[in-house]
Tab-separated table of C-alpha atoms and ligand atoms in Angstrom:
chain	number	residue	atom	x	y	z
C	1	MET	CA	-0.458	0.024	-0.365
C	2	ALA	CA	1.642	3.723	-1.064
C	3	GLY	CA	-0.065	5.208	1.945
C	4	GLU	CA	-0.404	9.311	1.584
C	5	VAL	CA	2.210	10.524	-0.831
C	6	VAL	CA	2.564	14.204	-1.798
C	7	LEU	CA	5.922	16.103	-3.000
C	8	LEU	CA	6.695	19.710	-2.763
C	9	ASP	CA	8.722	20.710	-6.343
C	10	THR	CA	8.632	22.585	-9.334
C	11	TRP	CA	8.117	21.940	-12.984
C	12	ALA	CA	11.635	22.737	-14.198
C	13	SER	CA	13.600	21.302	-11.483
C	14	MET	CA	15.522	18.469	-12.885
C	15	PHE	CA	15.476	17.610	-8.849
C	16	GLY	CA	11.576	17.396	-8.905
C	17	MET	CA	12.120	16.102	-12.174
C	18	ARG	CA	14.574	12.977	-10.325
C	19	VAL	CA	11.866	12.097	-8.082
C	20	ARG	CA	9.286	12.361	-10.357
C	21	ILE	CA	10.374	9.674	-12.530
C	22	ALA	CA	11.304	7.334	-9.846
C	23	LEU	CA	7.317	8.025	-8.855
C	24	ALA	CA	6.361	6.874	-12.517
C	25	GLU	CA	8.562	3.911	-12.816
C	26	LYS	CA	7.051	2.452	-9.767
C	27	GLY	CA	3.672	2.977	-10.348
C	28	VAL	CA	2.757	5.224	-7.007
C	29	ASN	CA	0.249	7.916	-6.923
C	30	TYR	CA	0.907	11.056	-4.976
C	31	GLU	CA	-0.475	14.473	-4.855
C	32	TYR	CA	1.306	17.054	-6.833
C	33	LYS	CA	2.270	20.252	-4.976
C	34	GLU	CA	3.953	23.100	-7.297
C	35	GLU	CA	6.283	25.027	-5.778
C	36	ASN	CA	6.896	29.015	-5.966
C	37	MET	CA	10.622	29.284	-4.551
C	38	ARG	CA	10.359	33.013	-4.481
C	39	ASP	CA	7.663	32.724	-1.868
C	40	LYS	CA	7.332	29.374	-0.643
C	41	SER	CA	5.087	27.293	1.660
C	42	PRO	CA	4.460	27.206	4.786
C	43	LEU	CA	4.134	23.399	4.158
C	44	LEU	CA	8.301	23.492	2.340
C	45	LEU	CA	9.382	25.565	5.025
C	46	GLN	CA	7.986	22.972	7.658
C	47	MET	CA	8.754	19.772	6.047
C	48	ASN	CA	12.600	20.521	4.693
C	49	PRO	CA	13.738	23.881	7.476
C	50	ILE	CA	16.784	22.964	6.877
C	51	HIS	CA	17.317	23.726	3.817
C	52	LYS	CA	14.299	24.879	2.477
C	53	LYS	CA	14.876	23.561	-1.181
C	54	ILE	CA	12.307	21.273	-3.428
C	55	PRO	CA	11.879	18.999	-3.492
C	56	VAL	CA	10.123	16.878	-0.548
C	57	LEU	CA	8.691	13.921	-0.684
C	58	ILE	CA	5.898	13.989	1.800
C	59	HIS	CA	5.871	9.884	2.546
C	60	ASN	CA	2.418	9.911	5.260
C	61	GLY	CA	3.416	13.162	6.803
C	62	LYS	CA	6.734	12.444	7.091
C	63	PRO	CA	9.328	14.252	4.919
C	64	VAL	CA	11.496	13.170	2.840
C	65	CYS	CA	14.659	15.539	1.793
C	66	GLU	CA	17.204	15.489	-1.452
C	67	SER	CA	16.324	13.616	-4.220
C	68	ALA	CA	19.184	11.319	-4.718
C	69	ILE	CA	18.026	10.532	-0.615
C	70	ILE	CA	13.983	10.760	-2.208
C	71	VAL	CA	14.706	8.476	-5.113
C	72	GLN	CA	17.067	5.495	-2.308
C	73	TYR	CA	14.072	6.031	-0.354
C	74	ILE	CA	11.226	5.317	-3.461
C	75	ASP	CA	13.223	2.334	-4.464
C	76	GLU	CA	13.293	1.062	-0.856
C	77	VAL	CA	9.819	1.448	-0.432
C	78	TRP	CA	8.136	0.243	-3.323
C	79	LYS	CA	10.662	-2.323	-3.895
C	80	GLU	CA	8.364	-5.293	-5.935
C	81	LYS	CA	8.299	-2.783	-9.013
C	82	SER	CA	11.561	-1.614	-11.548
C	83	PRO	CA	14.013	-1.742	-9.599
C	84	LEU	CA	16.542	1.412	-9.588
C	85	LEU	CA	19.279	0.906	-7.506
C	86	PRO	CA	21.688	-2.685	-8.240
C	87	SER	CA	21.255	-5.341	-6.524
C	88	ASP	CA	25.408	-5.388	-6.138
C	89	PRO	CA	27.200	-3.685	-3.390
C	90	TYR	CA	29.951	-2.236	-6.128
C	91	GLU	CA	27.372	-1.467	-8.245
C	92	ARG	CA	25.204	0.321	-6.112
C	93	ALA	CA	28.803	2.439	-4.971
C	94	GLN	CA	29.468	3.257	-8.267
C	95	ALA	CA	26.000	4.867	-9.305
C	96	ARG	CA	25.518	6.669	-5.709
C	97	PHE	CA	29.100	7.326	-6.612
C	98	TRP	CA	27.897	9.072	-10.247
C	99	VAL	CA	24.962	10.549	-8.753
C	100	ASP	CA	27.079	12.191	-6.583
C	101	PHE	CA	29.265	13.659	-8.850
C	102	ILE	CA	26.014	15.224	-11.309
C	103	ASP	CA	25.061	16.716	-7.766
C	104	LYS	CA	28.838	18.592	-6.797
C	105	LYS	CA	29.678	19.103	-10.332
C	106	VAL	CA	26.810	19.745	-12.920
C	107	TYR	CA	24.152	22.403	-11.258
C	108	GLU	CA	27.734	24.468	-10.232
C	109	THR	CA	28.503	24.733	-13.508
C	110	MET	CA	25.657	25.209	-15.338
C	111	GLY	CA	25.294	28.295	-12.981
C	112	LYS	CA	28.816	30.028	-14.304
C	113	LEU	CA	28.128	29.312	-18.441
C	114	TRP	CA	24.871	31.344	-17.501
C	115	LEU	CA	26.161	33.828	-15.361
C	116	SER	CA	29.800	34.502	-16.661
C	117	LYS	CA	31.187	36.595	-19.481
C	118	GLY	CA	34.223	36.893	-22.065
C	119	GLU	CA	36.805	34.324	-20.588
C	120	GLU	CA	35.352	32.727	-18.013
C	121	HIS	CA	31.813	31.573	-19.729
C	122	GLU	CA	34.311	29.727	-22.050
C	123	ALA	CA	35.895	27.776	-19.458
C	124	ALA	CA	33.278	27.084	-18.570
C	125	LYS	CA	31.410	26.052	-21.079
C	126	LYS	CA	35.045	23.131	-21.832
C	127	GLU	CA	33.969	22.417	-18.472
C	128	LEU	CA	30.563	21.714	-18.564
C	129	LEU	CA	30.972	19.959	-21.450
C	130	ASP	CA	34.373	17.798	-20.469
C	131	ILE	CA	31.055	17.113	-17.647
C	132	PHE	CA	29.475	15.765	-19.979
C	133	LYS	CA	32.445	14.130	-21.989
C	134	LEU	CA	33.152	12.141	-18.723
C	135	LEU	CA	29.655	11.216	-18.021
C	136	GLU	CA	29.054	9.890	-22.267
C	137	GLY	CA	32.715	7.978	-20.986
C	138	THR	CA	31.244	5.847	-17.909
C	139	LEU	CA	27.549	4.550	-20.379
C	140	GLY	CA	30.898	2.819	-22.096
C	141	ASP	CA	28.257	0.899	-24.715
C	142	LYS	CA	25.492	0.204	-22.583
C	143	PRO	CA	21.591	1.118	-23.692
C	144	PHE	CA	20.882	2.913	-19.444
C	145	TYR	CA	24.433	3.579	-17.033
C	146	GLY	CA	22.093	0.366	-14.839
C	147	GLY	CA	23.320	-1.607	-17.947
C	148	ASP	CA	20.168	-2.935	-19.566
C	149	SER	CA	17.563	-1.772	-17.733
C	150	PHE	CA	17.319	2.139	-16.765
C	151	GLY	CA	18.535	2.787	-13.431
C	152	PHE	CA	19.560	4.629	-10.368
C	153	LEU	CA	21.852	6.755	-12.382
C	154	ASP	CA	19.993	7.224	-15.449
C	155	VAL	CA	17.211	8.689	-13.674
C	156	GLY	CA	19.508	11.093	-12.033
C	157	LEU	CA	20.459	12.384	-15.208
C	158	ILE	CA	17.835	12.171	-17.442
C	159	PRO	CA	16.112	15.423	-16.250
C	160	PHE	CA	18.825	17.240	-17.310
C	161	SER	CA	19.075	16.943	-20.614
C	162	CYS	CA	15.759	19.104	-20.938
C	163	TRP	CA	18.472	22.009	-20.027
C	164	PHE	CA	20.778	21.301	-22.790
C	165	TYR	CA	18.739	23.526	-25.618
C	166	GLY	CA	19.843	26.261	-23.346
C	167	PHE	CA	23.144	24.721	-22.982
C	168	GLU	CA	23.765	24.780	-26.566
C	169	ILE	CA	22.238	28.043	-27.574
C	170	HIS	CA	24.067	29.698	-24.197
C	171	GLY	CA	27.064	28.287	-25.104
C	172	HIS	CA	26.708	27.634	-28.711
C	173	PHE	CA	27.660	24.211	-29.295
C	174	LYS	CA	25.748	21.176	-29.628
C	175	MET	CA	25.458	18.294	-27.796
C	176	GLU	CA	24.786	16.050	-30.955
C	177	THR	CA	28.208	16.537	-32.697
C	178	GLU	CA	30.092	16.842	-28.336
C	179	CYS	CA	28.381	13.628	-26.650
C	180	PRO	CA	26.563	11.703	-29.518
C	181	LYS	CA	26.816	8.833	-27.160
C	182	LEU	CA	25.263	10.722	-24.749
C	183	MET	CA	21.981	11.950	-26.829
C	184	ALA	CA	21.555	8.202	-27.982
C	185	TRP	CA	21.398	7.328	-24.605
C	186	VAL	CA	18.787	10.567	-23.993
C	187	LYS	CA	16.519	9.776	-27.248
C	188	ARG	CA	16.765	6.136	-25.997
C	189	CYS	CA	15.421	6.978	-21.789
C	190	VAL	CA	12.604	9.276	-23.819
C	191	GLN	CA	11.818	6.213	-26.510
C	192	SER	CA	11.669	3.984	-24.102
C	193	ARG	CA	10.254	4.839	-20.917
C	194	GLU	CA	6.723	6.679	-21.076
C	195	SER	CA	8.604	7.960	-17.057
C	196	VAL	CA	10.787	10.195	-18.905
C	197	SER	CA	8.707	10.934	-21.803
C	198	LYS	CA	5.567	12.170	-19.320
C	199	THR	CA	7.909	14.173	-16.971
C	200	LEU	CA	10.232	15.591	-19.727
C	201	PRO	CA	9.214	19.047	-19.709
C	202	ASP	CA	9.304	21.028	-23.450
C	203	GLU	CA	13.838	22.195	-23.517
C	204	LYS	CA	12.158	25.285	-25.054
C	205	LYS	CA	9.982	26.047	-21.917
C	206	VAL	CA	12.383	25.564	-20.022
C	207	HIS	CA	15.165	27.753	-21.425
C	208	GLU	CA	12.731	30.918	-21.198
C	209	TYR	CA	12.401	29.961	-17.170
C	210	THR	CA	16.114	30.302	-16.788
C	211	LEU	CA	16.076	33.407	-19.000
C	212	ALA	CA	13.434	34.909	-16.837
C	213	VAL	CA	14.926	33.103	-13.543
C	214	THR	CA	18.801	34.494	-15.127
C	215	LYS	CA	16.999	37.874	-15.323
C	216	VAL	CA	15.766	38.549	-11.629
C	217	THR	CA	19.291	36.724	-9.939
C	218	THR	CA	20.773	39.088	-12.244
C	219	GLY	CA	18.835	42.035	-12.067
C	220	ALA	CA	20.237	41.597	-15.641
F	301	GS8	C1	18.526	20.688	-4.468
F	301	GS8	C2	17.459	20.938	-4.461
F	301	GS8	C3	17.365	22.220	-5.554
F	301	GS8	O1	18.702	23.222	-5.285
F	301	GS8	C4	18.586	18.131	-4.521
F	301	GS8	O2	17.383	18.213	-4.131
F	301	GS8	O3	19.191	16.759	-5.126
F	301	GS8	N1	20.727	18.528	-3.507
F	301	GS8	C5	18.776	19.448	-3.311
F	301	GS8	N2	16.616	22.923	-5.137
F	301	GS8	C6	16.303	24.168	-5.591
F	301	GS8	C7	15.137	24.363	-7.393
F	301	GS8	S1	15.683	23.203	-8.382
F	301	GS8	O4	16.955	24.682	-8.859
F	301	GS8	C8	15.372	25.173	-4.463
F	301	GS8	O5	14.490	24.378	-4.439
F	301	GS8	N3	16.001	26.324	-4.059
F	301	GS8	C9	15.643	26.947	-3.723
F	301	GS8	C10	16.419	27.708	-2.357
F	301	GS8	O6	17.873	27.737	-3.387
F	301	GS8	O7	16.118	29.138	-2.089
């Protein structure tokens, strides 16, 4: 039995998308509550008093915070369907390592690409492409990061793909040229997983949102 499941989220958040994809993989019904990042709800502040960030999964009244931890929680609670974490402890540690790497490197470098100019911008662009090339190398010739099946690292990375369009416009490069195998993996995920195709928002809409948000934060 699922119990009562509520998700505090915002539509363009790659971290929130991870949770939505995991819940869809498991077939869990839940109540979605859209949060406004500029006017956070009392519920969000109460459920995530430490970081005050989305996503937050509220399961039977108890909050779970941090997207990677939430996805692992979902995998443990609803373990019968679509296992996400590898059963082998070493493989599991590797998948966790790469999701942690994404959390530490990708989000921060994205920010640098958006908010920098000149040499700094060029350096951020190189850094971001190097990160994606490294992640592409990690995939190797496997169909998914989870091997033959879609797994934890796939869930951790795929939401970033709807931000690629914005990276391309802003960085003047083509992901298809730079990381063809990674882009083939994106297509494979979208085409074979309804959890992904139904969750990822339109990349142009995400880009418009980014432009609006960076205008607000930089005052440009
Ligand atoms: C990151 C969540 C996050 O940055 C996770 O869940 O994996 N490590 C966390 N959430 C953002 C929205 S997505 O850009 C957020 O809630 N920001 C609000 C704020 O910083 O005040």
